[in-house]
mmCIF file of C-alpha atoms in Angstrom:
data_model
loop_
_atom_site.group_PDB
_atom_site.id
_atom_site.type_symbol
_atom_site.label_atom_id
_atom_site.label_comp_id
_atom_site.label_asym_id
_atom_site.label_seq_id
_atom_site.Cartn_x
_atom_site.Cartn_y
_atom_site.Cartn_z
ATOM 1 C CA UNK A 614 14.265 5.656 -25.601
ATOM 2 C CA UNK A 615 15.318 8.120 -23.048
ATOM 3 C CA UNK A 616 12.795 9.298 -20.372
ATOM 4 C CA UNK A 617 11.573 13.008 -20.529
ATOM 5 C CA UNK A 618 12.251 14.236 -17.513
ATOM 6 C CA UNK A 619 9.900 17.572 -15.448
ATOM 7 C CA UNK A 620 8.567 18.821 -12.726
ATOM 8 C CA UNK A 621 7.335 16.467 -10.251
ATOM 9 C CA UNK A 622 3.742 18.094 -9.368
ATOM 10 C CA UNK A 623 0.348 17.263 -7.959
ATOM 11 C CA UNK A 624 -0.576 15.893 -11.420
ATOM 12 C CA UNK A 625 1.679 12.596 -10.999
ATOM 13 C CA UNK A 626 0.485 12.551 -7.040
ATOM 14 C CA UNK A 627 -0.784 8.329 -7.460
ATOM 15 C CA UNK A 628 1.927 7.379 -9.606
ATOM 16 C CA UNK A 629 4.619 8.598 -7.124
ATOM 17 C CA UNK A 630 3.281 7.028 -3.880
ATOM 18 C CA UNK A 631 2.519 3.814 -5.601
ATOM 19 C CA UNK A 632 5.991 3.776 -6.827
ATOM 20 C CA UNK A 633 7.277 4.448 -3.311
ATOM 21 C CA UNK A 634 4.999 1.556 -1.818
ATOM 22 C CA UNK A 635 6.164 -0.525 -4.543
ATOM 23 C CA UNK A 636 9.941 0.043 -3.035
ATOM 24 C CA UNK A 637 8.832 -0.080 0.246
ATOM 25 C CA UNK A 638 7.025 -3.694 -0.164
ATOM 26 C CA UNK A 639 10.203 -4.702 -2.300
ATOM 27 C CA UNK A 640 12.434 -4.334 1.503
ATOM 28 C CA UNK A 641 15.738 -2.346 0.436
ATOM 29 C CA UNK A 642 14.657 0.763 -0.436
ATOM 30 C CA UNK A 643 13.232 2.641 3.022
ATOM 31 C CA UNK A 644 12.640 1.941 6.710
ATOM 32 C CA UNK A 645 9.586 3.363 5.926
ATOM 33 C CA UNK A 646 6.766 0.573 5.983
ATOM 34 C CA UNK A 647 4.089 2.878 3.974
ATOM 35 C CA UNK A 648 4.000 5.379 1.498
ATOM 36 C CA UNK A 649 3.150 8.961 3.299
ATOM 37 C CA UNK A 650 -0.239 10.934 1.832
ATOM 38 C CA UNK A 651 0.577 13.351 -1.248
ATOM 39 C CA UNK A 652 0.587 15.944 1.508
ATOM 40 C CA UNK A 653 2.841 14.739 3.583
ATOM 41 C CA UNK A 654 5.190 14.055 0.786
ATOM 42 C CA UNK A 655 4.604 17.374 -0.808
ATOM 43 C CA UNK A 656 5.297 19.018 2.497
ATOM 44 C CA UNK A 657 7.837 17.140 3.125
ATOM 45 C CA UNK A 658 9.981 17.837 -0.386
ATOM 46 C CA UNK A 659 11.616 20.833 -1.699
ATOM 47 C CA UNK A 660 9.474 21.673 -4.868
ATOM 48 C CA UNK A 661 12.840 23.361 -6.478
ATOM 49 C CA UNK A 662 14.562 19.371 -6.261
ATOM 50 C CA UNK A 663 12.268 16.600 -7.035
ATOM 51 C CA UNK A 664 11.244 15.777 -10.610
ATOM 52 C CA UNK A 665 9.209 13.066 -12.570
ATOM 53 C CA UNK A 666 10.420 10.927 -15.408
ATOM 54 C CA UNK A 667 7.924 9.745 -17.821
ATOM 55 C CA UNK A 668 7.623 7.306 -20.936
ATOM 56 C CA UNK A 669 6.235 8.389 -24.188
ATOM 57 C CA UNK A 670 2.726 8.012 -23.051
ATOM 58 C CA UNK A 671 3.250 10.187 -20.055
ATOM 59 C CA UNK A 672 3.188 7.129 -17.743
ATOM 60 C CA UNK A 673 5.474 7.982 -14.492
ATOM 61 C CA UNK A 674 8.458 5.967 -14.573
ATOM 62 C CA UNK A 675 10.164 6.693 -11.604
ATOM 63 C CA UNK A 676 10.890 10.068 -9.267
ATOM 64 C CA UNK A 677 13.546 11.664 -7.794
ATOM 65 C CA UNK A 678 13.392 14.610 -4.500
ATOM 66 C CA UNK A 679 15.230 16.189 -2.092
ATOM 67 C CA UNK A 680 14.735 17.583 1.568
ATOM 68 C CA UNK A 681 16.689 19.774 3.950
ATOM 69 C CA UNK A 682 18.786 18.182 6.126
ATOM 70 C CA UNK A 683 18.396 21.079 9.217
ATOM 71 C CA UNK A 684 16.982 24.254 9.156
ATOM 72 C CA UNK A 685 20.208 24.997 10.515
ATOM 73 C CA UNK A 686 22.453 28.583 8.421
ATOM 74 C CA UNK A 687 25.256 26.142 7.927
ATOM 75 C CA UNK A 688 23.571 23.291 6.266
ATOM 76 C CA UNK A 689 21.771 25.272 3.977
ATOM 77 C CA UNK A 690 23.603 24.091 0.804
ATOM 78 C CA UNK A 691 22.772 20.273 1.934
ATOM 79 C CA UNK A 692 20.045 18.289 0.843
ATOM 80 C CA UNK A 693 19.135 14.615 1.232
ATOM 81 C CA UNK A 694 17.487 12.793 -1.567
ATOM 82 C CA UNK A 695 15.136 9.640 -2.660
ATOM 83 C CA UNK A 696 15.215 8.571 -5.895
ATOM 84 C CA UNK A 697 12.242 5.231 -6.836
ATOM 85 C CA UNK A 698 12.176 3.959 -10.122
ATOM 86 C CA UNK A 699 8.875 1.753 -11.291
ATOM 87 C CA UNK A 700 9.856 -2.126 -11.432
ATOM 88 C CA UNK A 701 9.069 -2.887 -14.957
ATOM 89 C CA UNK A 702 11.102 0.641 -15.690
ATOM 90 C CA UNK A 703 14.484 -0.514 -14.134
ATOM 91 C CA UNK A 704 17.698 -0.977 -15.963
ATOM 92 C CA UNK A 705 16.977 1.409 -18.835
ATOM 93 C CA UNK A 706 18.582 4.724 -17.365
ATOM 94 C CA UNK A 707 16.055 6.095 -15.266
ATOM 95 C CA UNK A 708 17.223 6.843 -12.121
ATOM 96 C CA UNK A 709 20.192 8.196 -14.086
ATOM 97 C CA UNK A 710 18.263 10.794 -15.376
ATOM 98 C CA UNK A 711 16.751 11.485 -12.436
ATOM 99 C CA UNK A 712 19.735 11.756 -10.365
ATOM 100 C CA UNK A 713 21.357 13.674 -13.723
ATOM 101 C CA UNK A 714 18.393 16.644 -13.214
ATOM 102 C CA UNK A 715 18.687 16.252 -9.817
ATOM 103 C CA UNK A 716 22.474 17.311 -9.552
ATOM 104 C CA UNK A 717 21.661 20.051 -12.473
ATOM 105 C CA UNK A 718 18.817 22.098 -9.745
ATOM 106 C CA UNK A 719 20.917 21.589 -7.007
ATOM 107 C CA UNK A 720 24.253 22.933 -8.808
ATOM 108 C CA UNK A 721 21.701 25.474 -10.107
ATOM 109 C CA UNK A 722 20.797 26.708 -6.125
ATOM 110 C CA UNK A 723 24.410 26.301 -5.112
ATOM 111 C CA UNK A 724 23.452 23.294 -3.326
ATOM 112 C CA UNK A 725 27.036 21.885 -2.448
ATOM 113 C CA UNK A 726 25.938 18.503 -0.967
ATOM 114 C CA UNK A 727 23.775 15.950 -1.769
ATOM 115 C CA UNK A 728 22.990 13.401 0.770
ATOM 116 C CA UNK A 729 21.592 10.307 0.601
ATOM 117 C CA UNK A 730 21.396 6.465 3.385
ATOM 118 C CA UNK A 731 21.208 3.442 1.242
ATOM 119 C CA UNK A 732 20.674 -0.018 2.425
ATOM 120 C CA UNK A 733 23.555 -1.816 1.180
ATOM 121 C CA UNK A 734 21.681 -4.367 -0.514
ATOM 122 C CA UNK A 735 20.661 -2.226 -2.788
ATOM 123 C CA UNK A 736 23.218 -2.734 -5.061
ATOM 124 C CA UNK A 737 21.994 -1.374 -8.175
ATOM 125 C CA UNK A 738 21.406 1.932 -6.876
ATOM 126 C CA UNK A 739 24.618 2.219 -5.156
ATOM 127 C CA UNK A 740 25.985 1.427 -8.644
ATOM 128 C CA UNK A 741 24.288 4.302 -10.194
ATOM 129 C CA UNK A 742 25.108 6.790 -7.824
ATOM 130 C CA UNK A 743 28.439 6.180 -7.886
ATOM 131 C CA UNK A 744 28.100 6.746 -11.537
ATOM 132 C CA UNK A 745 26.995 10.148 -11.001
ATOM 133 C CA UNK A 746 29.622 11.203 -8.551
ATOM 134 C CA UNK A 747 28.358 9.828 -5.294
ATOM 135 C CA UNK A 748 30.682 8.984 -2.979
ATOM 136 C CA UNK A 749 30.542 6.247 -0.011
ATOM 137 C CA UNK A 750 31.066 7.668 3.298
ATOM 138 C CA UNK A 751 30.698 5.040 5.398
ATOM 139 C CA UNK A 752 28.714 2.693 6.884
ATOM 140 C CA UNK A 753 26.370 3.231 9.508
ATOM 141 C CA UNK A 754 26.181 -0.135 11.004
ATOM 142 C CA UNK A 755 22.523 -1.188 12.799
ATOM 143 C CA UNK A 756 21.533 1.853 12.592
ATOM 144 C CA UNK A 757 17.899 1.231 12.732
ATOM 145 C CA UNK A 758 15.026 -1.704 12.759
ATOM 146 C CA UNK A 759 13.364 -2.760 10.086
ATOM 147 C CA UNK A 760 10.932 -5.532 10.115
ATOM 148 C CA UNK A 761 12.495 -6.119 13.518
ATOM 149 C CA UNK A 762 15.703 -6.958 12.152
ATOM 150 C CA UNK A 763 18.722 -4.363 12.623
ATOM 151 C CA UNK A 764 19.664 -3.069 9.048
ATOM 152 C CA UNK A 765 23.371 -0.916 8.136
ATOM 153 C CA UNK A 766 22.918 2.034 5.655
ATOM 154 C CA UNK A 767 25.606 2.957 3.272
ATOM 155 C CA UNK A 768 25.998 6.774 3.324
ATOM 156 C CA UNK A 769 26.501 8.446 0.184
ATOM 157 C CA UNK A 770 27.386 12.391 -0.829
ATOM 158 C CA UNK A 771 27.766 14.145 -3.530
ATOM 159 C CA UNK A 772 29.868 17.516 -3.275
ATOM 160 C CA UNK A 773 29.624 20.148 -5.839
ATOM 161 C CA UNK A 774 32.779 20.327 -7.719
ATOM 162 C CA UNK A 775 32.320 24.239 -6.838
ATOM 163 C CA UNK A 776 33.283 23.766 -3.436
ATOM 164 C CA UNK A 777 36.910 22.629 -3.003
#
């Protein structure tokens, strides 16, 4: 069964920053080493961009947001993005719908790029981004510490099909 996908509020506030620690303890999803407060995530995200998907119960399966890149005239149509799925919830199209509504509010807003940095161990989600229309970019190679080790990042975009 398909997830139903909304608004990513207050309401689902636990459920999202336990699903981000639950990436961040995994080791390939963040450089991040904790989950932020609900504050400083809600801050933090654009409220327009970032939606919940949840099973028939109305248990949060995973999330999906997005956040300027610069405050900056010329990068106003870019965004970068996260996208966590729950554990037990991988593998059953989740993050694809996430991504899917994603790309539907940013087409919406005339958002021409989506951004996102993925370490390139994470395999599966490079898989379903590219599914979506996410391109690689490059490599940026030890591009930061993590755990004291140096770690690349896989950058990924998305252009709006409006733009040519």
């Amino acid at each position: 069964m398909s997830p139903t996908i909304t608004v990513l509020t207050a309401a689902h506030a636990d459920e999202v920053l336990a699903i981000y620690q639950a990436g961040i303890d995994e080791g390939n999803a963040t450089f991040e080493t904790t989950a932020p407060t609900w504050a400083e995530f809600d801050a933090a995200k654009l409220p327009e961009h970032r939606f919940a998907a949840l099973d028939a119960t109305g248990r949060l399966l995973g999330w999906v947001a997005a956040t300027r890149v610069s405050d900056r005239c010329a990068y106003a149509g870019v965004v970068e993005h996260s996208v966590y799925v729950h554990p037990a919830a991988r593998g059953r199209g989740v993050a694809r719908a996430l991504l899917d509504a994603l790309i539907a509010s940013t087409e919406a807003a005339g958002i021409w790029t989506i951004q996102s940095g993925i370490f390139p161990e994470n395999t599966a989600s490079l898989a379903v981004h590219a599914r979506v229309g996410f391109r690689m970019i490059g490599t940026r190679e030890r591009i930061g510490r993590h755990h004291g080790v140096w770690r690349d990042v896989v950058q990924l975009e998305r252009r709006s099909p409006r733009i040519s």
